[in-house]
Coordinates of N, CA and C in Angstrom, one line a residue:
G24 N 67.0 -86.3 -50.3 CA 66.9 -88.2 -49.6 C 67.7 -88.4 -48.5
M25 N 68.7 -88.1 -48.1 CA 69.7 -89.2 -47.3 C 69.1 -87.7 -45.7
P26 N 68.9 -89.0 -44.5 CA 69.2 -88.6 -43.7 C 70.1 -87.7 -43.4
P27 N 70.0 -86.6 -42.3 CA 70.9 -85.8 -42.1 C 72.0 -86.4 -41.2
G28 N 73.4 -86.1 -41.6 CA 74.2 -86.6 -40.5 C 74.4 -87.8 -41.2
M29 N 73.9 -88.5 -42.4 CA 74.5 -89.8 -42.6 C 75.7 -89.9 -43.6
P30 N 77.1 -90.6 -43.0 CA 78.2 -90.2 -44.1 C 77.5 -90.8 -45.6
P31 N 78.1 -89.6 -46.9 CA 77.7 -90.1 -48.3 C 78.3 -91.5 -48.3
G32 N 77.5 -92.6 -49.1 CA 77.8 -93.7 -49.6 C 77.6 -95.1 -48.7
M33 N 77.2 -94.6 -47.7 CA 76.9 -95.7 -46.5 C 75.2 -95.9 -47.2
P34 N 74.5 -97.4 -46.8 CA 73.3 -97.9 -47.1 C 72.9 -97.2 -45.6
P35 N 71.5 -96.7 -45.8 CA 71.1 -96.0 -44.8 C 70.4 -97.3 -44.1
G36 N 70.7 -96.6 -42.2 CA 70.4 -98.0 -41.6 C 71.3 -99.0 -41.5
M37 N 72.4 -99.0 -42.0 CA 73.2 -100.2 -42.0 C 74.9 -99.3 -42.1
P38 N 74.9 -98.9 -41.3 CA 76.2 -98.3 -40.6 C 77.6 -99.8 -40.8
Q39 N 78.7 -99.5 -41.7 CA 79.9 -100.7 -41.6 C 80.7 -100.2 -41.1
P40 N 80.9 -100.8 -39.5 CA 82.2 -100.5 -39.3 C 83.6 -100.9 -40.0
P41 N 84.4 -100.1 -40.3 CA 85.4 -100.6 -40.7 C 86.0 -102.0 -40.3
G42 N 86.6 -102.8 -41.5 CA 86.9 -104.1 -40.7 C 86.2 -105.2 -40.5
M43 N 85.0 -105.0 -40.8 CA 83.6 -105.6 -40.6 C 83.3 -106.4 -41.9
G44 N 83.2 -106.1 -43.2 CA 83.1 -106.9 -44.0 C 83.8 -107.4 -44.7
M45 N 84.8 -108.0 -44.2 CA 86.2 -108.5 -44.4 C 85.9 -110.1 -45.1
P46 N 86.6 -110.4 -46.6 CA 86.0 -111.8 -47.0 C 86.7 -112.8 -45.6
G47 N 86.1 -113.3 -45.5 CA 86.9 -114.7 -44.5 C 86.4 -114.3 -43.4
M48 N 85.3 -113.5 -43.1 CA 84.5 -113.5 -41.8 C 83.4 -113.8 -42.1
L49 N 83.3 -115.2 -41.5 CA 81.9 -115.6 -41.7 C 81.4 -115.2 -40.7
P50 N 79.8 -115.2 -41.1 CA 78.9 -114.9 -39.8 C 78.8 -116.1 -39.0
P51 N 78.8 -115.7 -37.8 CA 78.8 -116.7 -36.3 C 77.7 -117.8 -36.8
G52 N 78.1 -118.9 -36.5 CA 77.2 -120.1 -37.0 C 77.0 -120.6 -38.6
H53 N 78.2 -120.3 -39.1 CA 78.1 -120.7 -40.4 C 78.6 -122.2 -40.4
P54 N 78.1 -122.9 -41.3 CA 78.3 -124.4 -41.1 C 79.5 -124.5 -41.7
G55 N 80.1 -124.0 -42.3 CA 81.9 -124.3 -42.9 C 82.7 -123.8 -42.1
H56 N 82.4 -123.4 -41.1 CA 83.6 -122.7 -40.0 C 83.2 -123.2 -38.4
P57 N 82.9 -124.4 -38.0 CA 82.3 -124.8 -36.8 C 83.4 -123.9 -35.6
G58 N 83.2 -123.4 -34.6 CA 84.0 -122.9 -33.8 C 84.6 -121.6 -33.9
L59 N 84.4 -120.9 -35.0 CA 84.8 -119.9 -35.7 C 84.3 -118.7 -34.8
A60 N 82.9 -119.0 -34.6 CA 82.2 -118.0 -33.6 C 82.5 -118.2 -32.2
A61 N 82.6 -119.1 -31.6 CA 83.0 -119.7 -30.6 C 84.3 -118.8 -29.7
A62 N 85.2 -118.4 -30.6 CA 86.2 -118.3 -30.3 C 85.9 -116.9 -28.9
G63 N 85.4 -115.8 -29.7 CA 85.1 -114.8 -28.8 C 86.2 -114.3 -28.3
G64 N 85.9 -112.9 -27.7 CA 87.1 -112.0 -27.2 C 87.8 -111.3 -28.6
G65 N 88.3 -111.9 -29.3 CA 88.9 -111.3 -30.5 C 90.3 -111.6 -30.2
G66 N 91.1 -112.3 -29.2 CA 92.3 -112.6 -29.3 C 92.5 -114.0 -29.6
E67 N 93.4 -114.3 -30.0 CA 94.1 -115.7 -30.6 C 93.9 -116.3 -29.0
P68 N 93.4 -117.5 -29.6 CA 93.3 -118.5 -28.8 C 94.6 -119.2 -28.1
D69 N 95.0 -119.2 -26.9 CA 96.6 -119.6 -26.7 C 96.1 -121.3 -26.3
P70 N 96.8 -121.9 -27.3 CA 96.7 -123.4 -27.3 C 97.2 -124.0 -25.7
K71 N 98.3 -123.6 -25.3 CA 98.9 -124.0 -24.0 C 98.4 -123.7 -22.9
R72 N 97.1 -122.6 -22.9 CA 96.7 -122.2 -21.6 C 95.5 -123.1 -21.9
A73 N 94.6 -123.2 -23.2 CA 93.5 -123.8 -23.1 C 93.5 -125.5 -22.4
K74 N 94.6 -126.2 -22.8 CA 95.0 -127.2 -22.4 C 95.2 -127.3 -20.9
A75 N 96.2 -126.4 -20.2 CA 96.4 -126.6 -18.8 C 95.1 -126.5 -17.7
D76 N 94.4 -125.8 -18.6 CA 92.8 -125.8 -17.8 C 92.0 -127.1 -18.3
A77 N 92.5 -127.9 -19.0 CA 91.1 -129.0 -19.4 C 89.6 -128.4 -20.0
G78 N 90.3 -127.5 -20.7 CA 89.2 -127.2 -21.7 C 88.0 -126.2 -21.0
L79 N 88.5 -125.8 -19.8 CA 87.1 -125.1 -18.9 C 87.3 -123.6 -19.7
V80 N 85.7 -123.3 -20.0 CA 85.6 -121.8 -20.1 C 86.0 -121.1 -19.2
P81 N 86.6 -119.6 -19.2 CA 86.8 -118.7 -18.3 C 85.5 -118.4 -17.5
E82 N 86.0 -118.1 -16.0 CA 85.0 -118.0 -15.4 C 83.8 -117.4 -15.5
D83 N 84.0 -115.9 -16.0 CA 82.7 -115.2 -16.5 C 82.6 -115.3 -17.7
A84 N 82.8 -116.1 -18.6 CA 81.9 -116.4 -19.9 C 81.4 -117.4 -19.5
F85 N 81.8 -118.5 -18.9 CA 80.4 -119.6 -18.2 C 79.4 -119.0 -17.5
A86 N 79.5 -118.0 -16.6 CA 78.6 -117.2 -15.6 C 77.8 -116.7 -16.9
A87 N 78.1 -116.1 -17.8 CA 77.0 -115.7 -18.9 C 76.3 -116.1 -19.3
Q88 N 77.2 -117.6 -19.7 CA 76.1 -118.6 -20.5 C 74.5 -119.1 -19.7
F89 N 75.6 -119.0 -18.1 CA 74.3 -120.3 -17.3 C 74.1 -119.0 -16.2
P90 N 73.2 -118.0 -16.9 CA 72.6 -117.1 -15.8 C 72.1 -117.3 -14.8
G91 N 72.2 -117.0 -13.5 CA 71.1 -117.4 -12.5 C 72.0 -118.7 -11.8
A92 N 71.2 -119.6 -11.3 CA 71.6 -120.6 -10.6 C 71.7 -121.8 -11.2
I93 N 72.0 -122.8 -10.2 CA 72.0 -124.4 -10.9 C 71.7 -125.1 -9.7
T94 N 71.4 -126.3 -10.0 CA 71.1 -127.5 -8.8 C 72.3 -128.1 -8.4
V95 N 73.1 -128.0 -7.5 CA 73.9 -128.8 -7.6 C 73.5 -130.5 -6.8
R96 N 74.3 -131.3 -7.2 CA 73.7 -132.8 -6.6 C 75.0 -133.2 -6.0
V97 N 74.8 -133.4 -4.6 CA 76.0 -133.9 -3.8 C 75.7 -135.3 -3.0
S98 N 76.6 -136.4 -3.5 CA 76.1 -137.9 -3.1 C 77.0 -138.0 -2.1
V99 N 76.5 -138.5 -1.2 CA 76.7 -138.6 0.6 C 77.0 -139.8 0.9
P100 N 78.2 -140.7 1.2 CA 78.5 -141.9 1.2 C 77.9 -142.5 2.4
K101 N 77.9 -143.7 2.4 CA 76.9 -144.4 3.6 C 78.2 -144.9 4.6
E102 N 78.1 -144.3 5.6 CA 79.6 -144.4 6.8 C 78.8 -144.4 8.4
E103 N 78.8 -145.7 8.9 CA 78.3 -145.9 10.0 C 79.1 -144.8 10.8
E104 N 80.3 -144.6 11.0 CA 81.1 -143.9 11.6 C 81.1 -142.3 11.9
N105 N 80.1 -142.0 10.6 CA 79.8 -140.5 10.4 C 78.3 -140.2 10.6
A106 N 77.6 -141.2 11.1 CA 76.1 -141.7 11.1 C 75.5 -140.2 11.7
K107 N 76.5 -139.5 12.5 CA 76.2 -138.5 13.0 C 76.2 -137.1 12.2
F108 N 76.4 -137.0 10.8 CA 76.6 -136.3 10.1 C 75.6 -136.6 8.5
N109 N 74.8 -137.6 9.2 CA 73.5 -137.9 8.3 C 74.3 -138.8 6.9
F110 N 75.4 -139.5 7.3 CA 75.9 -140.2 5.7 C 75.3 -141.4 5.6
N111 N 74.4 -141.1 5.4 CA 73.3 -142.8 5.0 C 73.1 -143.0 3.7
G112 N 74.2 -142.6 2.7 CA 74.2 -142.9 1.1 C 73.3 -142.1 0.5
Q113 N 72.7 -141.0 0.7 CA 71.8 -140.3 0.2 C 72.5 -139.2 -1.0
D114 N 71.3 -138.7 -1.6 CA 71.9 -137.5 -2.6 C 71.3 -136.3 -2.1
I115 N 72.1 -135.2 -1.7 CA 71.6 -134.1 -1.5 C 71.7 -133.2 -3.0
S116 N 70.0 -132.6 -3.0 CA 69.7 -131.3 -4.2 C 69.9 -130.1 -3.5
L117 N 70.9 -129.5 -3.8 CA 70.6 -127.9 -3.2 C 70.3 -127.3 -4.7
R118 N 69.3 -126.9 -4.7 CA 68.8 -126.0 -5.6 C 69.0 -124.7 -5.8
A119 N 68.9 -123.8 -6.8 CA 68.9 -122.7 -6.5 C 70.4 -122.1 -6.4
V120 N 71.2 -123.2 -6.4 CA 72.7 -122.5 -6.1 C 73.2 -121.4 -7.0
P121 N 73.7 -120.1 -6.8 CA 73.8 -119.2 -7.7 C 75.2 -119.6 -8.2
I122 N 75.5 -119.5 -9.7 CA 76.5 -120.1 -10.1 C 77.8 -119.6 -10.0
R123 N 77.7 -118.2 -9.5 CA 79.2 -118.0 -8.6 C 79.5 -117.9 -7.7
S124 N 78.8 -119.0 -6.8 CA 78.9 -119.1 -5.3 C 80.3 -120.2 -5.6
L125 N 81.0 -119.5 -4.2 CA 82.3 -120.3 -3.8 C 82.0 -121.4 -3.6
V126 N 82.8 -122.8 -3.7 CA 82.7 -124.3 -3.2 C 82.3 -124.1 -1.7
K127 N 83.3 -123.2 -1.4 CA 82.8 -123.2 0.4 C 81.7 -122.8 0.4
T128 N 80.9 -121.9 -0.1 CA 79.5 -121.2 0.2 C 78.5 -122.8 -0.1
V129 N 78.6 -123.6 -1.2 CA 78.0 -124.7 -1.3 C 78.3 -125.5 -0.4
K130 N 79.5 -125.6 0.2 CA 79.6 -126.9 1.6 C 79.0 -126.0 3.1
E131 N 79.0 -124.5 3.1 CA 78.4 -124.2 4.3 C 77.0 -124.4 3.8
M132 N 76.1 -124.5 2.7 CA 75.0 -124.7 2.4 C 74.3 -126.2 2.9
L133 N 76.0 -127.1 2.8 CA 75.4 -128.9 3.2 C 75.9 -129.1 4.3
Q134 N 76.0 -127.9 5.3 CA 76.2 -128.3 6.4 C 74.9 -128.5 7.5
E135 N 73.9 -127.9 6.8 CA 72.9 -127.9 7.6 C 72.2 -129.3 7.0
H136 N 72.3 -129.8 6.3 CA 72.2 -131.2 5.6 C 72.8 -132.4 6.3
L137 N 74.0 -132.0 6.8 CA 74.9 -133.1 7.5 C 75.2 -133.1 8.5
G138 N 73.9 -132.9 9.4 CA 74.3 -132.6 10.9 C 75.6 -131.6 11.4
G139 N 75.8 -130.3 10.6 CA 76.0 -129.5 11.2 C 77.7 -129.7 10.9
L140 N 77.9 -130.7 10.2 CA 79.5 -131.0 9.7 C 80.0 -130.1 8.9
P141 N 81.6 -129.5 9.6 CA 81.7 -128.0 9.2 C 82.3 -128.0 7.8
A142 N 82.6 -126.9 7.1 CA 82.8 -126.7 5.9 C 84.1 -127.2 5.4
N143 N 84.8 -126.8 6.7 CA 86.1 -127.3 6.8 C 86.9 -128.4 6.6
K144 N 85.5 -129.4 7.4 CA 85.8 -131.3 7.0 C 85.3 -131.7 6.2
Q145 N 84.8 -131.0 4.9 CA 84.4 -131.8 4.1 C 84.6 -131.4 3.0
K146 N 85.1 -132.9 2.0 CA 85.8 -132.4 0.8 C 84.8 -133.0 -0.4
L147 N 84.8 -132.1 -1.2 CA 84.0 -132.6 -2.5 C 84.5 -132.6 -4.0
T148 N 84.3 -133.5 -4.4 CA 85.2 -134.0 -5.5 C 83.9 -134.1 -6.6
S149 N 84.4 -133.6 -8.3 CA 84.1 -134.0 -8.9 C 84.3 -135.0 -9.9
A150 N 83.8 -135.6 -10.6 CA 84.5 -136.4 -11.7 C 85.2 -135.8 -12.2
R151 N 85.1 -134.4 -13.0 CA 85.7 -133.8 -13.9 C 87.0 -133.2 -13.4
H152 N 87.1 -133.0 -12.7 CA 87.8 -132.0 -12.2 C 88.6 -132.3 -10.6
G153 N 88.8 -133.8 -9.8 CA 88.8 -134.0 -9.1 C 88.3 -133.3 -7.7
V154 N 89.3 -132.9 -6.5 CA 88.7 -132.3 -5.4 C 88.8 -130.6 -5.7
L155 N 87.5 -130.1 -5.5 CA 87.2 -128.8 -5.5 C 87.8 -128.0 -4.7
K156 N 88.4 -126.8 -5.0 CA 88.9 -125.7 -3.9 C 87.7 -125.1 -3.4
D157 N 87.7 -124.7 -2.0 CA 86.8 -124.0 -1.3 C 86.9 -122.5 -2.5
T158 N 88.3 -121.9 -2.8 CA 88.4 -120.2 -2.8 C 87.4 -120.3 -4.5
L159 N 87.6 -121.2 -5.4 CA 86.9 -121.4 -6.9 C 85.4 -121.5 -6.6
S160 N 84.9 -120.6 -7.7 CA 83.4 -121.1 -7.4 C 82.6 -121.7 -8.6
L161 N 81.6 -121.8 -8.7 CA 81.1 -123.2 -9.4 C 81.2 -122.6 -10.8
A162 N 81.1 -121.4 -11.1 CA 81.7 -121.1 -12.9 C 82.9 -121.2 -12.9
A163 N 83.9 -121.5 -12.1 CA 85.2 -121.6 -12.5 C 85.6 -123.0 -13.0
Y164 N 84.4 -123.8 -12.5 CA 84.8 -125.3 -12.2 C 83.5 -125.8 -13.6
N165 N 83.1 -124.0 -14.1 CA 82.1 -124.8 -15.2 C 80.7 -125.8 -15.0
M166 N 80.9 -125.7 -13.9 CA 79.6 -126.8 -13.3 C 78.1 -126.7 -13.7
R167 N 77.8 -127.8 -14.5 CA 76.1 -128.0 -15.0 C 75.2 -128.6 -14.3
E168 N 74.1 -127.8 -14.6 CA 72.9 -127.8 -13.8 C 73.0 -129.7 -13.5
G169 N 72.8 -129.7 -12.4 CA 72.6 -131.7 -11.8 C 73.8 -131.8 -11.9
E170 N 75.0 -131.7 -12.1 CA 75.9 -132.5 -12.0 C 76.4 -132.4 -10.7
A171 N 76.7 -134.3 -10.6 CA 76.9 -134.7 -9.3 C 78.4 -134.5 -9.0
L172 N 78.6 -134.3 -7.2 CA 79.6 -134.3 -6.7 C 79.8 -135.4 -5.7
L173 N 80.9 -135.6 -5.1 CA 81.0 -136.7 -4.0 C 81.5 -136.0 -2.8
L174 N 80.8 -136.4 -1.9 CA 81.3 -136.0 -0.6 C 81.9 -136.9 0.3
D175 N 83.0 -136.3 0.7 CA 84.0 -136.5 2.0 C 84.2 -136.3 2.9
V176 N 84.7 -137.1 4.3 CA 85.0 -136.0 5.2 C 86.2 -135.8 5.0
K177 N 86.8 -134.8 5.6 CA 88.6 -134.6 5.3 C 88.7 -135.3 6.9
E178 N 89.9 -135.6 7.1 CA 90.3 -136.2 8.2 C 91.3 -135.5 8.6
R179 N 91.7 -135.5 10.0 CA 92.6 -134.9 10.5 C 93.7 -135.5 10.0
G180 N 95.1 -134.2 10.0 CA 96.4 -134.1 9.4 C 96.3 -134.5 8.2
G181 N 94.9 -134.3 7.1 CA 95.0 -134.0 5.7 C 95.5 -135.2 4.9
R182 N 95.2 -136.2 5.9 CA 95.2 -137.9 5.1 C 94.2 -138.5 5.5
A183 N 93.4 -139.3 4.5 CA 92.2 -139.9 4.5 C 92.7 -141.1 5.1
V184 N 92.0 -141.7 6.1 CA 92.9 -142.9 6.9 C 91.5 -143.8 6.5
K185 N 92.0 -145.0 5.3 CA 90.5 -145.5 5.3 C 90.6 -146.9 6.2
K186 N 89.7 -147.1 6.9 CA 89.3 -148.5 7.8 C 89.2 -149.9 6.9

């Protein structure tokens, strides 16, 4: 009555890998242990590293949670001296931006909305992360659907001159 190839003493259809049935290993989502299942990866979470990046999920893990694309909202300031770049105080919604897009790619998408304002002249700031780096992706910043970014023009010489 045993299927061939089944090790003796194993319940049929329920192979137990060694170490899985350990006491104290609660099933994911068990109410007594919030966060136990969330650790993932099997490694010990390093509190020092987690603090340094302000609780961001690693890019790959974040991209896996949010497959596909998000809407990125960009608030454009109203600045008459930049009216040629459509700085009219509007919000631009970039739809279906792949979560792994680099910040630089987002700026290139914005360029057509902003009268051709070059990507390297744009500065995108997030309330959570400050100025976004071109070389990082939206996933690296854990961008959420519809999260708003603030657009500014980078002044020449690296320092913004406020009139």
